[in-house]
PDB file of C-alpha atoms in Angstrom:
ATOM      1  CA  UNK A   1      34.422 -48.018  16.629  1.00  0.00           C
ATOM      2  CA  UNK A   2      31.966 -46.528  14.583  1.00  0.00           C
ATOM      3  CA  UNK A   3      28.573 -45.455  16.824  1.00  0.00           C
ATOM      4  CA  UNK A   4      26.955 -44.150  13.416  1.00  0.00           C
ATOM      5  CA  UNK A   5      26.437 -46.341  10.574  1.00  0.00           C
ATOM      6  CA  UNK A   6      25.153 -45.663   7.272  1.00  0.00           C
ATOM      7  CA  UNK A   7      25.918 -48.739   5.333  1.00  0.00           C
ATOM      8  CA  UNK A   8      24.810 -47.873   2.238  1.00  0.00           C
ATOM      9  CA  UNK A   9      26.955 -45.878   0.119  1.00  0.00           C
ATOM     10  CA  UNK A  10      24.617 -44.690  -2.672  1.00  0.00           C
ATOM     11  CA  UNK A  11      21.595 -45.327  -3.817  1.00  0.00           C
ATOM     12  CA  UNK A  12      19.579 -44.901  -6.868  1.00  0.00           C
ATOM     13  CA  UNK A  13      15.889 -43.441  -7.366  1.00  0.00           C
ATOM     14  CA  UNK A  14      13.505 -42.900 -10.080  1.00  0.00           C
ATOM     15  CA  UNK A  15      12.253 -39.534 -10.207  1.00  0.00           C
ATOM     16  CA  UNK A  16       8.858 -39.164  -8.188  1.00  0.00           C
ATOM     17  CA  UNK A  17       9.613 -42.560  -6.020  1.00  0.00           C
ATOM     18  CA  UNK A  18      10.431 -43.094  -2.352  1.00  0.00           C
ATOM     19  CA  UNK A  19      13.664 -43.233  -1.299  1.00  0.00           C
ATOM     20  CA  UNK A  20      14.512 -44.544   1.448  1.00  0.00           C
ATOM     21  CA  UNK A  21      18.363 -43.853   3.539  1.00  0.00           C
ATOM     22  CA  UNK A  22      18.882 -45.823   6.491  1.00  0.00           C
ATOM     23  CA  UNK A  23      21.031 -45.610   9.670  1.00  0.00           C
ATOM     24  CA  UNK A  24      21.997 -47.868  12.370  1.00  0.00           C
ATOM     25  CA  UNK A  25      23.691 -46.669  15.655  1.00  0.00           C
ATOM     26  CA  UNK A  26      25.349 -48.536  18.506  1.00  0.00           C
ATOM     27  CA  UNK A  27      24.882 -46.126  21.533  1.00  0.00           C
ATOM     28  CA  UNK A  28      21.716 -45.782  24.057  1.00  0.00           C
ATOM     29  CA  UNK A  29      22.449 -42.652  24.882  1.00  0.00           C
ATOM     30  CA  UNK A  30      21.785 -40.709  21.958  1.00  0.00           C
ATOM     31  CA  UNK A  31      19.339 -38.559  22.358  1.00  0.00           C
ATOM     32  CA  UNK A  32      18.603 -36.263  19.498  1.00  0.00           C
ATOM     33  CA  UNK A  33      19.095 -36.999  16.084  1.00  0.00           C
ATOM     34  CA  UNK A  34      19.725 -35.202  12.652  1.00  0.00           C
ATOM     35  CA  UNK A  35      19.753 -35.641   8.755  1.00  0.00           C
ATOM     36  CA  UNK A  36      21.924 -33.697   6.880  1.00  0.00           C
ATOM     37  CA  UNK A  37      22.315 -33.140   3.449  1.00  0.00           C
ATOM     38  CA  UNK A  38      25.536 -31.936   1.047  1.00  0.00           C
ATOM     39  CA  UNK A  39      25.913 -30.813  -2.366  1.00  0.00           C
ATOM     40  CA  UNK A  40      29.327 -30.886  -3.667  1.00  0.00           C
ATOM     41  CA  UNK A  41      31.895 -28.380  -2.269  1.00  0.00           C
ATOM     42  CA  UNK A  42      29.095 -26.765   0.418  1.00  0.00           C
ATOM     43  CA  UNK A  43      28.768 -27.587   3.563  1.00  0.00           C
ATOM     44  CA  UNK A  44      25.968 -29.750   5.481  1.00  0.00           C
ATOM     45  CA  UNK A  45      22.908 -28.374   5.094  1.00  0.00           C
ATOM     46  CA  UNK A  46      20.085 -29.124   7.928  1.00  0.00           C
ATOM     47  CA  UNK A  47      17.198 -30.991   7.161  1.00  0.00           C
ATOM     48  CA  UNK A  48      15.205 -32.995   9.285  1.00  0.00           C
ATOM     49  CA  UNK A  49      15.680 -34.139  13.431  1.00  0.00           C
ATOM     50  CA  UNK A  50      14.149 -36.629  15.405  1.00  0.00           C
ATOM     51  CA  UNK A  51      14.354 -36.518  19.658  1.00  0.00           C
ATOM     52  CA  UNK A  52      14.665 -39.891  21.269  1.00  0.00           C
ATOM     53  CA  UNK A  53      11.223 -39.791  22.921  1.00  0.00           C
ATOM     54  CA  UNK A  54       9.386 -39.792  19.662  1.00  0.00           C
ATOM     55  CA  UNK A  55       9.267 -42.237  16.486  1.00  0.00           C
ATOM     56  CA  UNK A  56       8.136 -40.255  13.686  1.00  0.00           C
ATOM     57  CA  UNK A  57       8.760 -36.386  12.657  1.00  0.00           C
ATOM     58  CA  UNK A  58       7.648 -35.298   8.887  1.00  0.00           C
ATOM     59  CA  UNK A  59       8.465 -32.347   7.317  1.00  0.00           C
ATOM     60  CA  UNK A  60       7.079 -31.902   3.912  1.00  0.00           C
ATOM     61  CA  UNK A  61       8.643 -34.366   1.395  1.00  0.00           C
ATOM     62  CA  UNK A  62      10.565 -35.572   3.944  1.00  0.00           C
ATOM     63  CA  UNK A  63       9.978 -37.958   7.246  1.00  0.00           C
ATOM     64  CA  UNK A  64      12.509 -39.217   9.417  1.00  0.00           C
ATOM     65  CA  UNK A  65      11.600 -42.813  11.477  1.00  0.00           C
ATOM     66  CA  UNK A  66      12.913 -43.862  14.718  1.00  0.00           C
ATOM     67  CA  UNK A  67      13.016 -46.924  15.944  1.00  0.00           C
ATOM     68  CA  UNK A  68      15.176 -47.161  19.241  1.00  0.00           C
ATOM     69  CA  UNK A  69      14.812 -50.470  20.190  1.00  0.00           C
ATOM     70  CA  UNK A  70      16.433 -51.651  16.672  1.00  0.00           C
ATOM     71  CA  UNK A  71      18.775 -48.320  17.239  1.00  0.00           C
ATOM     72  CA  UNK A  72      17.784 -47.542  13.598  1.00  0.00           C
ATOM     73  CA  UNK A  73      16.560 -44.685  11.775  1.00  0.00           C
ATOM     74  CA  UNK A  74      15.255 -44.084   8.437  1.00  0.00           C
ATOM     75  CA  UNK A  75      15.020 -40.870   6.082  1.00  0.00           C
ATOM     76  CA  UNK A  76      12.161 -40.815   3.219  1.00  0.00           C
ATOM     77  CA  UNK A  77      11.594 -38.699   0.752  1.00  0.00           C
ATOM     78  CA  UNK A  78       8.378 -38.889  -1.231  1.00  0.00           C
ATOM     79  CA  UNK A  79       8.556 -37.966  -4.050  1.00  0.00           C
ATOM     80  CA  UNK A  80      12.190 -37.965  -5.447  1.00  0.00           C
ATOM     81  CA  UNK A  81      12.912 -34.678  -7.148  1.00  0.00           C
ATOM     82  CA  UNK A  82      16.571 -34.755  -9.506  1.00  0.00           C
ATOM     83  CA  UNK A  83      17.531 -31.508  -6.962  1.00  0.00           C
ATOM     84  CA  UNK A  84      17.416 -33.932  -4.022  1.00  0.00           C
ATOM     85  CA  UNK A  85      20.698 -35.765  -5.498  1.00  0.00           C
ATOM     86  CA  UNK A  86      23.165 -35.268  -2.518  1.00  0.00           C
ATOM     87  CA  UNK A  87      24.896 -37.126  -0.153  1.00  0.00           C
ATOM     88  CA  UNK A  88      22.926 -37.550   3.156  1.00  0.00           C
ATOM     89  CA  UNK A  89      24.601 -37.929   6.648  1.00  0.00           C
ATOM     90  CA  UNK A  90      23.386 -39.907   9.213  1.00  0.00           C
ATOM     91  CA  UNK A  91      23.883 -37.542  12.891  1.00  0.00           C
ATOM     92  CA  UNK A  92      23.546 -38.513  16.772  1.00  0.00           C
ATOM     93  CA  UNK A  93      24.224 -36.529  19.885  1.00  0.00           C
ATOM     94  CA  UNK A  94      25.275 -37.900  23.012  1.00  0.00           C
ATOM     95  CA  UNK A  95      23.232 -36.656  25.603  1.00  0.00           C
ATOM     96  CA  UNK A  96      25.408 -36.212  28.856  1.00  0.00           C
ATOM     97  CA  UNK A  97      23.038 -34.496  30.826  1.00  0.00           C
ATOM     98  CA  UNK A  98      23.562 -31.450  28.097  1.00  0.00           C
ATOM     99  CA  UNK A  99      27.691 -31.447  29.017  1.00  0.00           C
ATOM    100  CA  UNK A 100      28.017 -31.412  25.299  1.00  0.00           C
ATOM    101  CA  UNK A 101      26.372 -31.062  21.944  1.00  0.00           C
ATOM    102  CA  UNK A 102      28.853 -32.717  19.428  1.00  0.00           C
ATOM    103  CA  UNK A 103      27.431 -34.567  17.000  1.00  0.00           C
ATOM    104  CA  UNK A 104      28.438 -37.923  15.739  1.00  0.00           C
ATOM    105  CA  UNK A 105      27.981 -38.557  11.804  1.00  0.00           C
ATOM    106  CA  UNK A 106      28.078 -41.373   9.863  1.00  0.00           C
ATOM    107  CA  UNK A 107      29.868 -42.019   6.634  1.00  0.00           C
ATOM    108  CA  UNK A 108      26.970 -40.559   4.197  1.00  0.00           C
ATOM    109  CA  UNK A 109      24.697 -42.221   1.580  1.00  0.00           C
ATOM    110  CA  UNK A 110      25.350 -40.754  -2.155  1.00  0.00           C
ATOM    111  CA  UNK A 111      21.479 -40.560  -3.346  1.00  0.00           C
ATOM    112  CA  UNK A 112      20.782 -40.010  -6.817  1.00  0.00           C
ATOM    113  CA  UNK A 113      17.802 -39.761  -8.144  1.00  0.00           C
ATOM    114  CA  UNK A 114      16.970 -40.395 -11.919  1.00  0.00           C
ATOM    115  CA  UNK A 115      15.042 -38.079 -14.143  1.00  0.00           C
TER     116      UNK A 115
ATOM    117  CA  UNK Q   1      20.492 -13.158   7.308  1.00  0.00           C
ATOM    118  CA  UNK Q   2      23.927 -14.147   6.652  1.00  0.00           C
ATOM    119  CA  UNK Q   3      24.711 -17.951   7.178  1.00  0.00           C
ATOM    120  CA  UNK Q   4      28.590 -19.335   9.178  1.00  0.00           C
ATOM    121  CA  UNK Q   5      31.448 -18.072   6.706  1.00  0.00           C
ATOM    122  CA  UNK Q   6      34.562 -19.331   7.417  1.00  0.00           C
ATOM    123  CA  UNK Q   7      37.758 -18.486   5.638  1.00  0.00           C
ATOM    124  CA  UNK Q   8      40.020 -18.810   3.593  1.00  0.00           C
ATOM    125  CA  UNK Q   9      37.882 -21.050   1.486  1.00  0.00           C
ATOM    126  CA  UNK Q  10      40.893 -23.189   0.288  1.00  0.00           C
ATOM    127  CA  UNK Q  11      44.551 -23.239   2.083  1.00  0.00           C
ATOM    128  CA  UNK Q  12      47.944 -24.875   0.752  1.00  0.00           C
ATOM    129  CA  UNK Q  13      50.611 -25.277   3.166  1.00  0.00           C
ATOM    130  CA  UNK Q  14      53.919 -27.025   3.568  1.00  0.00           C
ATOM    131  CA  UNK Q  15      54.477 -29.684   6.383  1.00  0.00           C
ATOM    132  CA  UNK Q  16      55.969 -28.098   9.215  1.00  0.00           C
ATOM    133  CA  UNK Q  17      54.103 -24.825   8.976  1.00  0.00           C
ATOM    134  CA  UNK Q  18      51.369 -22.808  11.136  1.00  0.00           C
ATOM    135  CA  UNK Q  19      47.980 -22.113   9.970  1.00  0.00           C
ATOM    136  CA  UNK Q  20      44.971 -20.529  10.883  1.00  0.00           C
ATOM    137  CA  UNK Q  21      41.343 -21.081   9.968  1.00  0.00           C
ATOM    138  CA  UNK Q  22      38.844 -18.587  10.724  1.00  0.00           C
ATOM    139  CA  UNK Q  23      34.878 -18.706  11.434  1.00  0.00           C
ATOM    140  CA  UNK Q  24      32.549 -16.423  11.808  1.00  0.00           C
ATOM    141  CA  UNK Q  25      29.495 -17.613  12.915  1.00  0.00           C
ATOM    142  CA  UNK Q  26      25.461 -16.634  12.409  1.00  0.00           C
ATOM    143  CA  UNK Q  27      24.723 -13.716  14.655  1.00  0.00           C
ATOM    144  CA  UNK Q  28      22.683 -14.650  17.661  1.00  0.00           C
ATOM    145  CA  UNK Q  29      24.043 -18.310  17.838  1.00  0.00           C
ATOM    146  CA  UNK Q  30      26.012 -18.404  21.294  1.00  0.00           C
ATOM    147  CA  UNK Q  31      27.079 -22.232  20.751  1.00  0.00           C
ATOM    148  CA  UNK Q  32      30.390 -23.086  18.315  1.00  0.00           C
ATOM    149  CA  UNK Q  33      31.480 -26.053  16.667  1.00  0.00           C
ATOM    150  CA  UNK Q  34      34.544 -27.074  14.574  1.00  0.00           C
ATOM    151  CA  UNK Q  35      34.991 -30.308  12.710  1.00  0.00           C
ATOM    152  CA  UNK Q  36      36.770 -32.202  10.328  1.00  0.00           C
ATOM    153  CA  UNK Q  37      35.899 -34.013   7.583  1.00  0.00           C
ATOM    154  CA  UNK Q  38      38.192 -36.631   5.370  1.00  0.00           C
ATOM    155  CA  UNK Q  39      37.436 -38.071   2.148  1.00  0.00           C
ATOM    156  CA  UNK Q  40      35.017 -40.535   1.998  1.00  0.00           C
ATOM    157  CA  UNK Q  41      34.227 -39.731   6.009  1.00  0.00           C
ATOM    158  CA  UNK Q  42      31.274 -37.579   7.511  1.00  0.00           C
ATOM    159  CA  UNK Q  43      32.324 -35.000   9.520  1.00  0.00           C
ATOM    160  CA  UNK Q  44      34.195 -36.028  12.648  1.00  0.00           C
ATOM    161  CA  UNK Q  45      33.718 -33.698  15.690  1.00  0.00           C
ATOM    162  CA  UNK Q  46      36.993 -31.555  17.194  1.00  0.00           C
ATOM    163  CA  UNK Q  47      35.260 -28.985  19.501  1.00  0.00           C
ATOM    164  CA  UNK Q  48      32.527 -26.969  20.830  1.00  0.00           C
ATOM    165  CA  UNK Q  49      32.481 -24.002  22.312  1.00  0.00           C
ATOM    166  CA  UNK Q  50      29.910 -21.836  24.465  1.00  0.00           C
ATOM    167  CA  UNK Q  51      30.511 -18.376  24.354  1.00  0.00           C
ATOM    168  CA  UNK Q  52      33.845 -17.849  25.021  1.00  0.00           C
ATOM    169  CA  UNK Q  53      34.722 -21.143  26.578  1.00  0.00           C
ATOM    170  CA  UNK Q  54      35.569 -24.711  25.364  1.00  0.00           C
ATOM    171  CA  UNK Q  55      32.744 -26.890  26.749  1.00  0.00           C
ATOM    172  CA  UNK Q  56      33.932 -29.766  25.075  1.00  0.00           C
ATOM    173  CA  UNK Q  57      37.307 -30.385  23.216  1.00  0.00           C
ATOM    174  CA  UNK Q  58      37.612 -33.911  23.620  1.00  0.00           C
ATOM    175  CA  UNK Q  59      37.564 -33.989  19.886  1.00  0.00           C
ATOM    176  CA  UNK Q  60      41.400 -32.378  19.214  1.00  0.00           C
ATOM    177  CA  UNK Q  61      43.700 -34.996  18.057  1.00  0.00           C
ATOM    178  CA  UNK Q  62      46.903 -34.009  19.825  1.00  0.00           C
ATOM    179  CA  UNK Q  63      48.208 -30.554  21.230  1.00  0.00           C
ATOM    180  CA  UNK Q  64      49.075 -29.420  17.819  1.00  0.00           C
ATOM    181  CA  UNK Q  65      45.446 -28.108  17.130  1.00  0.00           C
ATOM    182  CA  UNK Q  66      44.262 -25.223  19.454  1.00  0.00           C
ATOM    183  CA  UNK Q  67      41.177 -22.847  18.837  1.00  0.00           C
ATOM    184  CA  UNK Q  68      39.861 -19.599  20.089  1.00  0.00           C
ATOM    185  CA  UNK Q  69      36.559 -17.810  20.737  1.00  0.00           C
ATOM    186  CA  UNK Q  70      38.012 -14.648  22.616  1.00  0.00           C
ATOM    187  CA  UNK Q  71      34.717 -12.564  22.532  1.00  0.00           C
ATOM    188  CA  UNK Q  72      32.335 -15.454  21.904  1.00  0.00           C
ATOM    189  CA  UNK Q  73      31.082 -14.672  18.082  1.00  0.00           C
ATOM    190  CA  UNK Q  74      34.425 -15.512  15.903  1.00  0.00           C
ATOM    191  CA  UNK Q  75      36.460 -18.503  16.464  1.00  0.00           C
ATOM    192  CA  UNK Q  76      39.746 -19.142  14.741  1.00  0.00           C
ATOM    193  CA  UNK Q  77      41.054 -22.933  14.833  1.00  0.00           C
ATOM    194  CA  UNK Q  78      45.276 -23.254  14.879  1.00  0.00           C
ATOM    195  CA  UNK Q  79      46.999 -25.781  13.778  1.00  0.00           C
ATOM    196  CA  UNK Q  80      51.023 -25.977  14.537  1.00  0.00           C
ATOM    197  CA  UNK Q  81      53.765 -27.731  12.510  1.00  0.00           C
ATOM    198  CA  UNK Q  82      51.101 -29.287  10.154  1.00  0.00           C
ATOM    199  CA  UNK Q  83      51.459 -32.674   9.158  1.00  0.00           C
ATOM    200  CA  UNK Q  84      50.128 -34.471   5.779  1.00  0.00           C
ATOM    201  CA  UNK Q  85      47.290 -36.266   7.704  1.00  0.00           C
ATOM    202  CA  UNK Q  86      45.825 -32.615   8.741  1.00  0.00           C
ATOM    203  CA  UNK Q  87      44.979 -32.470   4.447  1.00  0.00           C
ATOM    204  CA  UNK Q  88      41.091 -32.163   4.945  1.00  0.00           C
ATOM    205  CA  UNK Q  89      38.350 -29.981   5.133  1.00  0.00           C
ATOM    206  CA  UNK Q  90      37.547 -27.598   8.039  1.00  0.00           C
ATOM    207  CA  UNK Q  91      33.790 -27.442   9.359  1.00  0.00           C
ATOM    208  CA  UNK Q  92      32.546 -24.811  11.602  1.00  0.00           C
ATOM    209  CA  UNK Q  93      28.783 -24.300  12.242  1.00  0.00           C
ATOM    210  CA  UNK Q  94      26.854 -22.721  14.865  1.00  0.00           C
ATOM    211  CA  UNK Q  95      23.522 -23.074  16.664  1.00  0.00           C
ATOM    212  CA  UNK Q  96      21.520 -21.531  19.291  1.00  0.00           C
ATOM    213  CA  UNK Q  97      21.832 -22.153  23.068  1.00  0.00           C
ATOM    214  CA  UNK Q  98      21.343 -26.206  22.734  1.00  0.00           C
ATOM    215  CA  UNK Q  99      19.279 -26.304  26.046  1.00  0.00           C
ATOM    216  CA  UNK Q 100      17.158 -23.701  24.863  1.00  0.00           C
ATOM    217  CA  UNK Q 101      16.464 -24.282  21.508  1.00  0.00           C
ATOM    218  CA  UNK Q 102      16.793 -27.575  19.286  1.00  0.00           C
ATOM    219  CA  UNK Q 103      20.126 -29.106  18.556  1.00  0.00           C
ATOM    220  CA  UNK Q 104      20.552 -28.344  15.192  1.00  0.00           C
ATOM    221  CA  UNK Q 105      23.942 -26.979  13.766  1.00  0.00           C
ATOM    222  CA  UNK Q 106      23.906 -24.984  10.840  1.00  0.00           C
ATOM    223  CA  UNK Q 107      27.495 -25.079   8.939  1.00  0.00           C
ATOM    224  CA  UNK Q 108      29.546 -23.442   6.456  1.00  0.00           C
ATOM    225  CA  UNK Q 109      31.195 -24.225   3.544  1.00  0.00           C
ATOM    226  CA  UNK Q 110      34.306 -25.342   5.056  1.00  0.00           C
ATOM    227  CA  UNK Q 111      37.964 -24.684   4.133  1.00  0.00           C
ATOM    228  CA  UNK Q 112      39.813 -27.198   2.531  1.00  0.00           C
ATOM    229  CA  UNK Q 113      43.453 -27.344   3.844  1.00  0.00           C
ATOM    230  CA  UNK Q 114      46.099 -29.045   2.043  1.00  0.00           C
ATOM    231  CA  UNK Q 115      49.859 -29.706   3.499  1.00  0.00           C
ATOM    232  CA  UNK Q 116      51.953 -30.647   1.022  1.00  0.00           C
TER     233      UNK Q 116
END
């Protein structure tokens, strides 16, 4: 049973667009949540989180969207750069009263974006 | 400051065998994590430590996969009589005290274990 959806598996961008990576979960009690990028043969590199009791947190190029009554959340980045080709994952965390931290990933969008 | 290394950064082994993988996490970070991720699959969580302990390892597959934090900084994840469907790669990251300071994880670059 997959809790963390990503159900697109890559996507395309002109340079200097939006694009636009979406994620659906199934569980109410997530209560933090995290985008994470990789580059080939690295690990996941941190780049934007959300907590449950807000809707929108923007870093830079980069704003994540939560919307918990759909139990979705969306990642844009505006504008596209060629560097931000990567695949993105999709993280939740169960809250538990703070018994745990583990996070729960989805499968990962390939994003490419086009010169 | 140095980022979680973890090695070896590749490891071949033969079904049936023992290995070791080994973590060393960013200095400071008092919270430890190992997953595992397959092809085509985000990472899939195994367990977390805090300090020295095992706060959560409901992650571990079977009894074949132990790990360690003896002193609460390194971590070394064991794997006995390795099996075919253990071929993946390793994830450890770290992060600060989660109730203290934001959740995120910071990883490394993983080690990529293949049983032949």
């Amino acid at each position: 049973d997959q809790q963390v959806k990503q159900n697109s598996p890559s996507l395309s961008v002109q340079e200097g667009r939006i694009s636009i990576l979406n994620c659906d979960y199934t569980n109410s009690m997530f209560d933090y949540f995290l985008w994470y990028k990789k580059y080939p043969a690295e690990g996941p590199t941190f780049l934007i989180s959300i907590s449950s009791i807000k809707d929108k947190n923007e870093d830079g190029r980069f704003t994540v969207f939560l919307n918990k009554s759909a139990k979705h959340l969306s990642l844009h980045i505006v504008p596209s750069q060629p560097g931000d080709s990567a695949v993105y994952f999709c993280a939740a965390r169960s809250g538990q009263g703070g018994a745990t931290n583990k996070l729960i990933f989805g499968t990962g969008t390939l994003l490419a974006v086009q010169p | 400051g140095a980022g979680v290394s973890q090695t070896p950064s590749n490891k071949v082994t033969e079904k049936g065998k023992y290995v070791e993988l080994r973590c060393d996490p960013i200095s400071g970070h008092t919270a430890l994590y190992w997953y595992r991720q397959s092809l085509g699959q985000g990472p899939e969580f195994l367990i977390y430590f805090q300090g020295t302990g095992a706060a959560d390892d409901s992650g571990l597959p079977n009894d074949r996969f132990f790990a360690v934090r003896p002193e609460g900084s390194v971590s070394t994840l064991k794997i006995q009589r390795t099996e075919r469907g253990d071929s993946a790669v390793y994830l450890c990251a770290s992060s600060l005290t989660p109730r203290l300071a934001g959740n995120e994880q910071f990883f490394g670059p993983g080690t990529r274990l293949t049983v032949l």
